[in-house]
PDB file of C-alpha atoms in Angstrom:
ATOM      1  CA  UNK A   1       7.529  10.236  13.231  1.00 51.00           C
ATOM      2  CA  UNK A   2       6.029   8.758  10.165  1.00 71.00           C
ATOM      3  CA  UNK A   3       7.797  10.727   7.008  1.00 93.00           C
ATOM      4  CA  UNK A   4       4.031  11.118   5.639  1.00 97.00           C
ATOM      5  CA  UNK A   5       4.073  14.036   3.178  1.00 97.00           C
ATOM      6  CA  UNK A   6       0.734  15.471   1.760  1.00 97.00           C
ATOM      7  CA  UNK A   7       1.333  17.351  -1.646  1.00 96.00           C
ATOM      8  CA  UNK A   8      -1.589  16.926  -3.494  1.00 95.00           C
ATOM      9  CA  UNK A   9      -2.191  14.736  -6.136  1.00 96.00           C
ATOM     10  CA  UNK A  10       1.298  13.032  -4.303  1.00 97.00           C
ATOM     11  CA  UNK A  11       1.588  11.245  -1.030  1.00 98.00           C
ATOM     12  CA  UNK A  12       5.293  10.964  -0.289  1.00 98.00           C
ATOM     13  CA  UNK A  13       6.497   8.537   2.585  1.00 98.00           C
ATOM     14  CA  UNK A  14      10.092   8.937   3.375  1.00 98.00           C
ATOM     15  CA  UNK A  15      11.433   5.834   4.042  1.00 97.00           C
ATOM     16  CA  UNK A  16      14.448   7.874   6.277  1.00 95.00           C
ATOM     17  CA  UNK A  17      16.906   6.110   4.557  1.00 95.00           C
ATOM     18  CA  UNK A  18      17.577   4.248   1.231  1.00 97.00           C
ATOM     19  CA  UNK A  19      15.958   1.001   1.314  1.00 97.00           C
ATOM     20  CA  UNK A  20      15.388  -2.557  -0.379  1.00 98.00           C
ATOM     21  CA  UNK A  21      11.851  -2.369  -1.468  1.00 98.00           C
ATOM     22  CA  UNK A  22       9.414  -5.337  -2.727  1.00 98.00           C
ATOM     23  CA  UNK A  23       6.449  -4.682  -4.575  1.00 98.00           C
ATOM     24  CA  UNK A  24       4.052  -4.720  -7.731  1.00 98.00           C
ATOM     25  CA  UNK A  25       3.719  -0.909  -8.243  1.00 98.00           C
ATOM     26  CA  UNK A  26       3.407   0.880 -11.476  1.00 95.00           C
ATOM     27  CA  UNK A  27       6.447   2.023 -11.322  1.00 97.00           C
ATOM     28  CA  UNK A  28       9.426   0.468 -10.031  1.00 98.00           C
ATOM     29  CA  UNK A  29       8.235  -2.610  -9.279  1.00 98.00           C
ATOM     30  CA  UNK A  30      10.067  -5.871  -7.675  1.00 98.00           C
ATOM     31  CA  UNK A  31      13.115  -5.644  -5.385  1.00 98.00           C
ATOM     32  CA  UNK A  32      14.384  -2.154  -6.283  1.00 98.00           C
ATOM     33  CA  UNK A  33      16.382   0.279  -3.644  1.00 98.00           C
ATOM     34  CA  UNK A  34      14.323   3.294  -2.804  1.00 98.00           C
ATOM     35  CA  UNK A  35      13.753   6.302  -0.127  1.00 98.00           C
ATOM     36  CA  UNK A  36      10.890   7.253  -1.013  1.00 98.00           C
ATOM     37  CA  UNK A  37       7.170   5.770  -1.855  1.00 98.00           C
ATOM     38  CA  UNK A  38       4.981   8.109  -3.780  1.00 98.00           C
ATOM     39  CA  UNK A  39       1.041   7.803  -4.291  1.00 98.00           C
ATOM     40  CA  UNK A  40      -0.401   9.590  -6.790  1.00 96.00           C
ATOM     41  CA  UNK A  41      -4.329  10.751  -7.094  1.00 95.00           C
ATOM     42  CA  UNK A  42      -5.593   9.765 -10.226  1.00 91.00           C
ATOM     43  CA  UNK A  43      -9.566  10.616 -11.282  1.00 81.00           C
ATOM     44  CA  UNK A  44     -11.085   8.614 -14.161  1.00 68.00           C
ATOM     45  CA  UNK A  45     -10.715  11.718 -16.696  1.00 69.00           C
ATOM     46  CA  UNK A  46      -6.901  11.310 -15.947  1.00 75.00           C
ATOM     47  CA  UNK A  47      -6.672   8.334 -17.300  1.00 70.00           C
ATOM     48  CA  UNK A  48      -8.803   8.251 -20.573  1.00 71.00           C
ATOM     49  CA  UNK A  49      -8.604   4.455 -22.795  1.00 74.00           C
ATOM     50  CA  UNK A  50      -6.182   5.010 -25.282  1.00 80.00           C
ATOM     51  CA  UNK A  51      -3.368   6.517 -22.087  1.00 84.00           C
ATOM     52  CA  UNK A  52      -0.207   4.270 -22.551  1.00 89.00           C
ATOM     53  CA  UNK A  53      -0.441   5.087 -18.055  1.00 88.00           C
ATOM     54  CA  UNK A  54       3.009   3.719 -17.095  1.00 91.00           C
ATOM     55  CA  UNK A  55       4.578   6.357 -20.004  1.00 93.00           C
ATOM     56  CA  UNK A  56       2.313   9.054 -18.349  1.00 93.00           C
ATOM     57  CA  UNK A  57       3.516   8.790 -14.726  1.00 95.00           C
ATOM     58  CA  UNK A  58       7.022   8.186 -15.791  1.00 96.00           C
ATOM     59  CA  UNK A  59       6.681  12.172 -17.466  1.00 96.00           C
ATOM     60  CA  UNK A  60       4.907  12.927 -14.258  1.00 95.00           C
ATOM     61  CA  UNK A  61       7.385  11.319 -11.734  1.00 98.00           C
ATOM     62  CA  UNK A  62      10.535  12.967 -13.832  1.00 97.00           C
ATOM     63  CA  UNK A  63       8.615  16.540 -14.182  1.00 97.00           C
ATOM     64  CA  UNK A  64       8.399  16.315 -10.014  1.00 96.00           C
ATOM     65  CA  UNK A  65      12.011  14.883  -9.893  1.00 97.00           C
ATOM     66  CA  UNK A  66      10.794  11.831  -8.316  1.00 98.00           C
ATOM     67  CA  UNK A  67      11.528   8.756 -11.069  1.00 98.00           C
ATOM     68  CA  UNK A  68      13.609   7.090  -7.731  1.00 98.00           C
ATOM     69  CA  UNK A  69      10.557   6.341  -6.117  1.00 98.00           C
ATOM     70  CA  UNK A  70       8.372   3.448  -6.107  1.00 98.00           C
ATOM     71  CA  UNK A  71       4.778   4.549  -6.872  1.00 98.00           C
ATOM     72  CA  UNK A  72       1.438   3.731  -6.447  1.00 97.00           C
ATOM     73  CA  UNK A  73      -1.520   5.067  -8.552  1.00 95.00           C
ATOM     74  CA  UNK A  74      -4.819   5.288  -6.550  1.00 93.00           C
ATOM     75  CA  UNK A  75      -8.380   7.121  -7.145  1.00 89.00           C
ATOM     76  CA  UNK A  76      -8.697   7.335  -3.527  1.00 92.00           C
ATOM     77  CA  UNK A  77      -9.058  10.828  -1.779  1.00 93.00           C
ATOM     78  CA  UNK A  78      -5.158  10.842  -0.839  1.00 94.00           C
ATOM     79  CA  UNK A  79      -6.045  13.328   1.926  1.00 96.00           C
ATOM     80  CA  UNK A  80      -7.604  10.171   3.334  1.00 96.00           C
ATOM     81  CA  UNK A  81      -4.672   8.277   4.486  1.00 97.00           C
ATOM     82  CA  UNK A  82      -3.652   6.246   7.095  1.00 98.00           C
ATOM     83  CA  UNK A  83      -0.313   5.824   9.193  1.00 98.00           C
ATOM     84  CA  UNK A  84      -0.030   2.920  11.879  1.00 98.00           C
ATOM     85  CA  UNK A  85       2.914   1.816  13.779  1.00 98.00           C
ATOM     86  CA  UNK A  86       3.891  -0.857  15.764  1.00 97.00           C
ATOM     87  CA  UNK A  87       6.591  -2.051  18.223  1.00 96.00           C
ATOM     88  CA  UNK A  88       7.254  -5.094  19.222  1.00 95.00           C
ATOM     89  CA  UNK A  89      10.612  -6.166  20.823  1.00 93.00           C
ATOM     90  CA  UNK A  90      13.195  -4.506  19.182  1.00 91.00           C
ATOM     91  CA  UNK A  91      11.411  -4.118  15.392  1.00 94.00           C
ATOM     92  CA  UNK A  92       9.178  -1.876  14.375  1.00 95.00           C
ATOM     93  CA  UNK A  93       6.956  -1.359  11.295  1.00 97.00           C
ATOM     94  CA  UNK A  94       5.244   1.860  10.110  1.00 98.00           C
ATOM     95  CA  UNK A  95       2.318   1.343   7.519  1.00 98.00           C
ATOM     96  CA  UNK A  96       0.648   3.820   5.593  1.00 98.00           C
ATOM     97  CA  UNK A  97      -2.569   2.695   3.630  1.00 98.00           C
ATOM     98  CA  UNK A  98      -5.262   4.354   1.404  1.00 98.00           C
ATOM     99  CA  UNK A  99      -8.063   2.493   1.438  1.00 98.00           C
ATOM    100  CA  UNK A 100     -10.719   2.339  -1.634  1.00 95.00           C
ATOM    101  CA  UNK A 101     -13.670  -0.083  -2.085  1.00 95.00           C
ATOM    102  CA  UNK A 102     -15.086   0.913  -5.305  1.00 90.00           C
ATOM    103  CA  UNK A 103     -14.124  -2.161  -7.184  1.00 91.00           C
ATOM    104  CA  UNK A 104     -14.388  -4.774  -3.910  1.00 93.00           C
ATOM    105  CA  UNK A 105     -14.069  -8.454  -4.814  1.00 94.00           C
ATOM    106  CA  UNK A 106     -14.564 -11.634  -2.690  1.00 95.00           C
ATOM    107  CA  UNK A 107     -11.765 -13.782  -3.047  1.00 96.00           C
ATOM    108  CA  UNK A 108     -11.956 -16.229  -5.703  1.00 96.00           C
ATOM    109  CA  UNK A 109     -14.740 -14.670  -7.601  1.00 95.00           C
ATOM    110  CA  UNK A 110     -14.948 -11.607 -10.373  1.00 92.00           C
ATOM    111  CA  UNK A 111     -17.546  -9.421 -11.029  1.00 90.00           C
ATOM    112  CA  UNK A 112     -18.229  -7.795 -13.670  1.00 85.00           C
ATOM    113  CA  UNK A 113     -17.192  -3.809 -13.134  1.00 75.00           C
ATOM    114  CA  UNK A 114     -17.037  -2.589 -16.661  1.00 72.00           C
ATOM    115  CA  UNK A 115     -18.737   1.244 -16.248  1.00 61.00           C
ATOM    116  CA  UNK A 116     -17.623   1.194 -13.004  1.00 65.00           C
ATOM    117  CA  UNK A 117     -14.934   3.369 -10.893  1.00 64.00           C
ATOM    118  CA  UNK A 118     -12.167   2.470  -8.992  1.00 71.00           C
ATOM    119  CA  UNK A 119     -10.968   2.351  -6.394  1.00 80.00           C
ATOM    120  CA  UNK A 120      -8.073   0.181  -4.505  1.00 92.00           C
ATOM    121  CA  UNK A 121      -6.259  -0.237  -1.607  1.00 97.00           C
ATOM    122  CA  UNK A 122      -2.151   1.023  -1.359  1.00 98.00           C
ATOM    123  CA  UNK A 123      -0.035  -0.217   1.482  1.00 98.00           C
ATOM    124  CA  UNK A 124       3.499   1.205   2.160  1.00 98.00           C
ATOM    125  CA  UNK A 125       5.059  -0.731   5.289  1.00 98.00           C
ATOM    126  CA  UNK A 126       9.085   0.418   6.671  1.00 98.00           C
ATOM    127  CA  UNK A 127      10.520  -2.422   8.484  1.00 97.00           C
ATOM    128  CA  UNK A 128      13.342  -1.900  10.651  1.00 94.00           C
ATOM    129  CA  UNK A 129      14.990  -4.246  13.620  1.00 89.00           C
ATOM    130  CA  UNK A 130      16.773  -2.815  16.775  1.00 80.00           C
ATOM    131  CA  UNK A 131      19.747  -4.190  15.169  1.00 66.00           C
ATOM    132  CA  UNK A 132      19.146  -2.554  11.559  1.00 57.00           C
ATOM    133  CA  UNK A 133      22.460  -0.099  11.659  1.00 56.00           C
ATOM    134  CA  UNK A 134      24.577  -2.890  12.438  1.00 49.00           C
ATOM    135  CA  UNK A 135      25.787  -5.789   9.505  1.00 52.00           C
ATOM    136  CA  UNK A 136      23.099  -8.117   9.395  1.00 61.00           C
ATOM    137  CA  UNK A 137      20.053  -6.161  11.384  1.00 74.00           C
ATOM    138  CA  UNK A 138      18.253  -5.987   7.863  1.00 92.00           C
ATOM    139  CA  UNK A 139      16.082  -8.396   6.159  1.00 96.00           C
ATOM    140  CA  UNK A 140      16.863 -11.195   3.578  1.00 96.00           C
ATOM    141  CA  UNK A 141      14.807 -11.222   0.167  1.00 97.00           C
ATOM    142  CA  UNK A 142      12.805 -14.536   2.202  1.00 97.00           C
ATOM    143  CA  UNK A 143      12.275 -12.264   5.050  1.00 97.00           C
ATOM    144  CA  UNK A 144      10.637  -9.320   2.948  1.00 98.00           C
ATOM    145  CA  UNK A 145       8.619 -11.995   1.179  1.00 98.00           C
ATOM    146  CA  UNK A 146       7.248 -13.322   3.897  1.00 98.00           C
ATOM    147  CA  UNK A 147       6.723  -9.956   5.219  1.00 98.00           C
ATOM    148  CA  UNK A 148       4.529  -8.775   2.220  1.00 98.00           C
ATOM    149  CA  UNK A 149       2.463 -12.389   3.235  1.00 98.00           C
ATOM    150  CA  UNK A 150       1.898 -10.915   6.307  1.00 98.00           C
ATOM    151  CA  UNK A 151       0.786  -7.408   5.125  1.00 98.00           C
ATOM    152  CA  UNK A 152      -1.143  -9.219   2.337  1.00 98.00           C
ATOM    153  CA  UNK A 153      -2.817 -11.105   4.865  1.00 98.00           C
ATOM    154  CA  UNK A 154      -3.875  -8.394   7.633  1.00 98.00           C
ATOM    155  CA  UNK A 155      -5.385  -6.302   4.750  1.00 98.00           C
ATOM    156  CA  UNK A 156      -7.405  -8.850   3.928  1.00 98.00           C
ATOM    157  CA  UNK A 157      -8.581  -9.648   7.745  1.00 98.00           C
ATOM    158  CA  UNK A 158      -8.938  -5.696   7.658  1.00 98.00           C
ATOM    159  CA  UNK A 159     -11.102  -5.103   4.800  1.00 98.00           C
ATOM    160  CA  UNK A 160     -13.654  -8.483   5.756  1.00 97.00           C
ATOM    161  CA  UNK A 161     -13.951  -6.905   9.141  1.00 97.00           C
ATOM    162  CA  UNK A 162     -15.805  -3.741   7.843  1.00 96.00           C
ATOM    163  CA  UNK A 163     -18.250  -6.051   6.440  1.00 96.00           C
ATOM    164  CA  UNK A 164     -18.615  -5.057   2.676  1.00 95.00           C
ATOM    165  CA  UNK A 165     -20.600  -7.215   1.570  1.00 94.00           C
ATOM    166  CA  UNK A 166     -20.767  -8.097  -2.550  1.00 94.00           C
ATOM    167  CA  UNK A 167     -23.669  -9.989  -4.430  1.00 94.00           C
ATOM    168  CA  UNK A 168     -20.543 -12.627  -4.648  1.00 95.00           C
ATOM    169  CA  UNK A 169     -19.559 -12.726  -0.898  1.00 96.00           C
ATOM    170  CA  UNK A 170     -17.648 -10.629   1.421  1.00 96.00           C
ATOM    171  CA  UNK A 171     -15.226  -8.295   0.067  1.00 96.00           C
ATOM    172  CA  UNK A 172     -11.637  -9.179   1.318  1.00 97.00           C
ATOM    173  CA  UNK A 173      -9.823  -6.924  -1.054  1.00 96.00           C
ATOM    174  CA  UNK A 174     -10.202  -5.126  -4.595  1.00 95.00           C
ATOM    175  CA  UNK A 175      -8.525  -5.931  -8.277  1.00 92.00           C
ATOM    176  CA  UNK A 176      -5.932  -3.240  -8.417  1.00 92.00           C
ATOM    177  CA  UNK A 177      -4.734  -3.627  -4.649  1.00 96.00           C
ATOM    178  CA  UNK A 178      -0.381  -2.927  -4.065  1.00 98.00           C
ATOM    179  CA  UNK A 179       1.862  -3.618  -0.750  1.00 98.00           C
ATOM    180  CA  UNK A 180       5.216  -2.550  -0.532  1.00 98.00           C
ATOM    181  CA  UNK A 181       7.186  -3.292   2.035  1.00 98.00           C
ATOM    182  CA  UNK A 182      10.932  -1.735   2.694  1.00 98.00           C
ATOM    183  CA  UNK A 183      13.443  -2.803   4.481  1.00 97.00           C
ATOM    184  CA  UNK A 184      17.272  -2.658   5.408  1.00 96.00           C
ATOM    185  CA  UNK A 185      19.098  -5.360   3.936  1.00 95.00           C
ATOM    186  CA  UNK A 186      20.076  -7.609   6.022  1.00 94.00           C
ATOM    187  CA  UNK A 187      20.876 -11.716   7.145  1.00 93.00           C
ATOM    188  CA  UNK A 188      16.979 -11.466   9.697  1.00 93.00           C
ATOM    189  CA  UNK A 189      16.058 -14.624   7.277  1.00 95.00           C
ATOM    190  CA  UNK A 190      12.494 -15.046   9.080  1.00 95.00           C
ATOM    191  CA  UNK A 191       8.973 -12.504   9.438  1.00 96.00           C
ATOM    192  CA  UNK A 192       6.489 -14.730   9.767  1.00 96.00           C
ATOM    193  CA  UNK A 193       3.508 -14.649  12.860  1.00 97.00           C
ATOM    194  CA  UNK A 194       5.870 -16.513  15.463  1.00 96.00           C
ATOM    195  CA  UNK A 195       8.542 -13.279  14.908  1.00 95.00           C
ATOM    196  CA  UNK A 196       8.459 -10.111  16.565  1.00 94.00           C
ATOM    197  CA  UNK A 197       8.968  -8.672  12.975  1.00 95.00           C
ATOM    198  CA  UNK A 198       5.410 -10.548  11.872  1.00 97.00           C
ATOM    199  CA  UNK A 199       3.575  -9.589  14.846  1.00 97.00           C
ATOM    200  CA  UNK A 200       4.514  -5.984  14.170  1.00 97.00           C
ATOM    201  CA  UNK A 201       3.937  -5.754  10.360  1.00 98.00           C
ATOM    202  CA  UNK A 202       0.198  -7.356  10.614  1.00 98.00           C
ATOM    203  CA  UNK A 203      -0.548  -4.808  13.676  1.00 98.00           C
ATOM    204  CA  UNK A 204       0.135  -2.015  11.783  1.00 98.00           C
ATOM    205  CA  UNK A 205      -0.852  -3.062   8.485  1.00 98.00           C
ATOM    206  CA  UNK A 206      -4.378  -4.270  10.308  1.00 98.00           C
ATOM    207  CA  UNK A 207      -4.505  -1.203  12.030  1.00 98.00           C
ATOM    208  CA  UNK A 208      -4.062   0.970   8.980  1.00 98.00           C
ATOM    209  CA  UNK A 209      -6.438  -0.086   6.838  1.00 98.00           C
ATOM    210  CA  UNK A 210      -8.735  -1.090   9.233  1.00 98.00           C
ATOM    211  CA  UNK A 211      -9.189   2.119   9.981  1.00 98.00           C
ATOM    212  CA  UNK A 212      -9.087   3.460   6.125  1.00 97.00           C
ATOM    213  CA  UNK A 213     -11.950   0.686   5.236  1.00 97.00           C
ATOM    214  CA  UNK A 214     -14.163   1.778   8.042  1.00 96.00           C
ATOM    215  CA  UNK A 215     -13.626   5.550   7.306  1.00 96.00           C
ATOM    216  CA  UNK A 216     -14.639   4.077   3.619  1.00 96.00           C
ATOM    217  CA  UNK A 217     -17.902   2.514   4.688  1.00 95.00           C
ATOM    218  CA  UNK A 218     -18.630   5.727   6.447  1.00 94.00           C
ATOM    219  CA  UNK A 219     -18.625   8.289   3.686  1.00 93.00           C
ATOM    220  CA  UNK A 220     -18.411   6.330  -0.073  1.00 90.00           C
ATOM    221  CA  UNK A 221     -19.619   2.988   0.650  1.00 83.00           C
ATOM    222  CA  UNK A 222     -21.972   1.931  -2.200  1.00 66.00           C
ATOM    223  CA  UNK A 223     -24.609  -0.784  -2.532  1.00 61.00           C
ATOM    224  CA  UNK A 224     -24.083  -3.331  -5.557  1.00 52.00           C
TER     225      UNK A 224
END
């Protein structure tokens, strides 16, 4: 149902069909066309100070014939993934999350995590409309903006709702957190919370990492 793929170090969704895509990955970032999303596992040895990283996975994305995709990096136990979907009438999103607290922040503060890991929170969500196959049934760039608000925004209702809490506040996110969000292209100009588009995207995005933050707090969570 999903097109979730575990290969470790690589999480593969398969978007099912070529895509628009909007994000701020490592690789292929911005409005690109895609099929795929990749994560890939990183520890902290993998990535030493003097790495130029974005060369790295490039080598690593072309040795796995992969440089199409748009890919996250995460030091998150990939195996630890997430898939939510949700229906609502006539569009349906599909979110897949990792979900890492390591490096937590409170929004609108910083703290200081030199020494520290990482950690970080990846969100893949596939939007499609009943209507997607047909001329127009796809999203306009406004649309998938305002989609990726939405995602942005029930990650961060997500991650305060497990309760983290930080000597600055309550975590509502971490410094190296990524959303993508694919869709068809299309002339749906609107996916905010009064659309059935919205309402779907924050359920599953919620749902996802909702339940990747608690499984978090469960087995890693660390006192600061």
């Amino acid at each position: 149902m999903s097109g979730v793929t575990l290969n470790a170090p690589w999480l593969e969704f398969d978007l099912g069909a070529p895509m628009r895509v909007l994000s701020w990955a490592v690789h292929r970032p911005g409005f690109v066309e895609a099929r795929r999303i990749l994560w890939r596992e990183v520890r902290n040895a993998d990535l030493p100070a003097d790495l130029d990283v974005e060369s790295w996975l490039t080598a690593a994305l072309e040795a796995r014939g992969a440089l199409d995709a748009v890919t996250f990096l995460t030091s998150r136990h990939i195996a630890c993934h997430h898939v939510a979907e949700a229906r609502v009438d006539g569009a349906t999103a599909t979110a897949v999350a990792t979900v890492g607290l390591s490096n937590a922040e409170a929004i609108g503060t910083r703290l200081d995590r030199s020494g520290h890991e990482w950690g970080t929170i990846n969100i893949a969500l596939r939007l499609t409309t009943a209507e997607a196959g047909l001329e127009g049934g796809g999203l306009t760039d406004s649309a998938m903006i305002e989609a990726l608000s939405i995602a942005a925004s029930a990650r961060t209702v997500a991650v305060a709702e497990a309760g983290y809490t930080l000597p600055t506040g309550c975590a509502t996110g971490t410094g190296t957190d990524c959303i993508a969000v694919a869709a068809p292209p299309g002339k749906v100009a609107y996916a905010g919370m009064h659309t059935a588009l919205g309402e779907a995207a924050g359920r599953a995005v919620h749902e996802a990492v909702r339940a990747g933050a608690q499984e978090w707090m469960r087995t890693v969570r660390r006192t600061l």
